[in-house]
């Protein structure tokens, strides 16, 4: 068991005004997201934002999703820190690590230090109510691993906290209310119920579970059940897989915008 491994209920969900779902299967890892981004006044900026990204390196075949605040700057065209750019740079700096927990912990530390360097140099104050989360899974070495890192913005520093999942467990990010109703067998959401997210064997079933997790938040009747959260969800559905043999691959028909 890796250090700091969490026990997570298979029906667990974390509330977010976006939806990212990931599941481990016997054949590999599946992750997907919506494509909506909103501004500070909740206005829709884009419905084609890429939130899922690959890491394909020797011994490391992963996919990760970013949500919350992904870029920081003094102006729209003056980006000081971009998680999409900084994550692969941090991984290069870290070098080879013994296990998944060390990888997650080192990644959290490296990104936190890089962001705080920028914050100190430019006096960049970040909204403490708007954190950032990186959810990540795939193959570290020969073993399938999952986890996430949360970043919270204090007045003068950033706190990055890694979380390691036990084998076979994952959870979606989205509307807690919708996922609770789904898990309780609410008939209004019956068409999104199968396959179960527990004990998935094939990539095909994993893709279908992730697809339904996302599209449940798009359904006009389901959206009425949690309008506040679902307003932030929509746009282009993106889904990818990670296998030990092939690494990261986009699912046909669910690629990000070119």
mmCIF file of N, CA and C in Angstrom, residues 177-178 181 186-189 191-192 215-227 230:
data_model
loop_
_atom_site.group_PDB
_atom_site.id
_atom_site.type_symbol
_atom_site.label_atom_id
_atom_site.label_comp_id
_atom_site.label_asym_id
_atom_site.label_seq_id
_atom_site.Cartn_x
_atom_site.Cartn_y
_atom_site.Cartn_z
ATOM 1 N N UNK A 177 -25.705 16.214 -5.817
ATOM 2 C CA UNK A 177 -27.121 15.876 -5.789
ATOM 3 C C UNK A 177 -27.469 14.880 -6.879
ATOM 4 N N UNK A 178 -26.991 15.113 -8.096
ATOM 5 C CA UNK A 178 -27.298 14.191 -9.194
ATOM 6 C C UNK A 178 -26.682 12.820 -8.958
ATOM 7 N N UNK A 181 -28.657 10.959 -6.270
ATOM 8 C CA UNK A 181 -29.927 10.446 -6.812
ATOM 9 C C UNK A 181 -29.679 9.238 -7.710
ATOM 10 N N UNK A 186 -32.859 6.613 -8.348
ATOM 11 C CA UNK A 186 -33.942 7.518 -8.763
ATOM 12 C C UNK A 186 -34.287 7.264 -10.237
ATOM 13 N N UNK A 187 -35.559 6.993 -10.503
ATOM 14 C CA UNK A 187 -35.986 6.617 -11.843
ATOM 15 C C UNK A 187 -35.839 7.751 -12.850
ATOM 16 N N UNK A 188 -35.779 8.974 -12.400
ATOM 17 C CA UNK A 188 -35.582 10.091 -13.315
ATOM 18 C C UNK A 188 -34.207 10.036 -13.989
ATOM 19 N N UNK A 189 -33.281 9.310 -13.350
ATOM 20 C CA UNK A 189 -31.926 9.199 -13.883
ATOM 21 C C UNK A 189 -31.598 7.765 -14.296
ATOM 22 N N UNK A 191 -31.759 6.093 -17.002
ATOM 23 C CA UNK A 191 -31.049 5.853 -18.269
ATOM 24 C C UNK A 191 -29.540 6.091 -18.151
ATOM 25 N N UNK A 192 -29.112 6.659 -17.010
ATOM 26 C CA UNK A 192 -27.686 6.911 -16.800
ATOM 27 C C UNK A 192 -27.054 5.927 -15.809
ATOM 28 N N UNK A 215 -22.958 13.146 -19.479
ATOM 29 C CA UNK A 215 -24.208 13.511 -20.152
ATOM 30 C C UNK A 215 -25.388 13.632 -19.201
ATOM 31 N N UNK A 216 -25.319 12.998 -18.038
ATOM 32 C CA UNK A 216 -26.371 13.189 -17.038
ATOM 33 C C UNK A 216 -26.487 14.676 -16.677
ATOM 34 N N UNK A 217 -25.366 15.375 -16.638
ATOM 35 C CA UNK A 217 -25.360 16.799 -16.297
ATOM 36 C C UNK A 217 -25.859 17.668 -17.457
ATOM 37 N N UNK A 218 -25.979 17.087 -18.653
ATOM 38 C CA UNK A 218 -26.462 17.821 -19.823
ATOM 39 C C UNK A 218 -27.968 17.650 -20.022
ATOM 40 N N UNK A 219 -28.536 16.614 -19.409
ATOM 41 C CA UNK A 219 -29.938 16.275 -19.611
ATOM 42 C C UNK A 219 -30.847 17.410 -19.108
ATOM 43 N N UNK A 220 -31.759 17.912 -19.927
ATOM 44 C CA UNK A 220 -32.582 19.064 -19.529
ATOM 45 C C UNK A 220 -33.348 18.855 -18.225
ATOM 46 N N UNK A 221 -33.896 17.645 -18.034
ATOM 47 C CA UNK A 221 -34.662 17.390 -16.808
ATOM 48 C C UNK A 221 -33.733 17.228 -15.603
ATOM 49 N N UNK A 222 -32.589 16.558 -15.802
ATOM 50 C CA UNK A 222 -31.640 16.383 -14.699
ATOM 51 C C UNK A 222 -31.068 17.732 -14.260
ATOM 52 N N UNK A 223 -30.817 18.614 -15.196
ATOM 53 C CA UNK A 223 -30.250 19.925 -14.867
ATOM 54 C C UNK A 223 -31.162 20.731 -13.941
ATOM 55 N N UNK A 224 -32.460 20.524 -14.058
ATOM 56 C CA UNK A 224 -33.407 21.235 -13.201
ATOM 57 C C UNK A 224 -33.268 20.826 -11.735
ATOM 58 N N UNK A 225 -32.707 19.642 -11.496
ATOM 59 C CA UNK A 225 -32.554 19.138 -10.134
ATOM 60 C C UNK A 225 -31.391 19.795 -9.394
ATOM 61 N N UNK A 226 -30.461 20.386 -10.129
ATOM 62 C CA UNK A 226 -29.325 21.077 -9.508
ATOM 63 C C UNK A 226 -28.837 22.160 -10.468
ATOM 64 N N UNK A 227 -29.662 23.167 -10.649
ATOM 65 C CA UNK A 227 -29.387 24.179 -11.661
ATOM 66 C C UNK A 227 -28.108 24.959 -11.379
ATOM 67 N N UNK A 230 -25.129 22.808 -12.486
ATOM 68 C CA UNK A 230 -25.180 22.417 -13.892
ATOM 69 C C UNK A 230 -25.027 23.586 -14.858
#
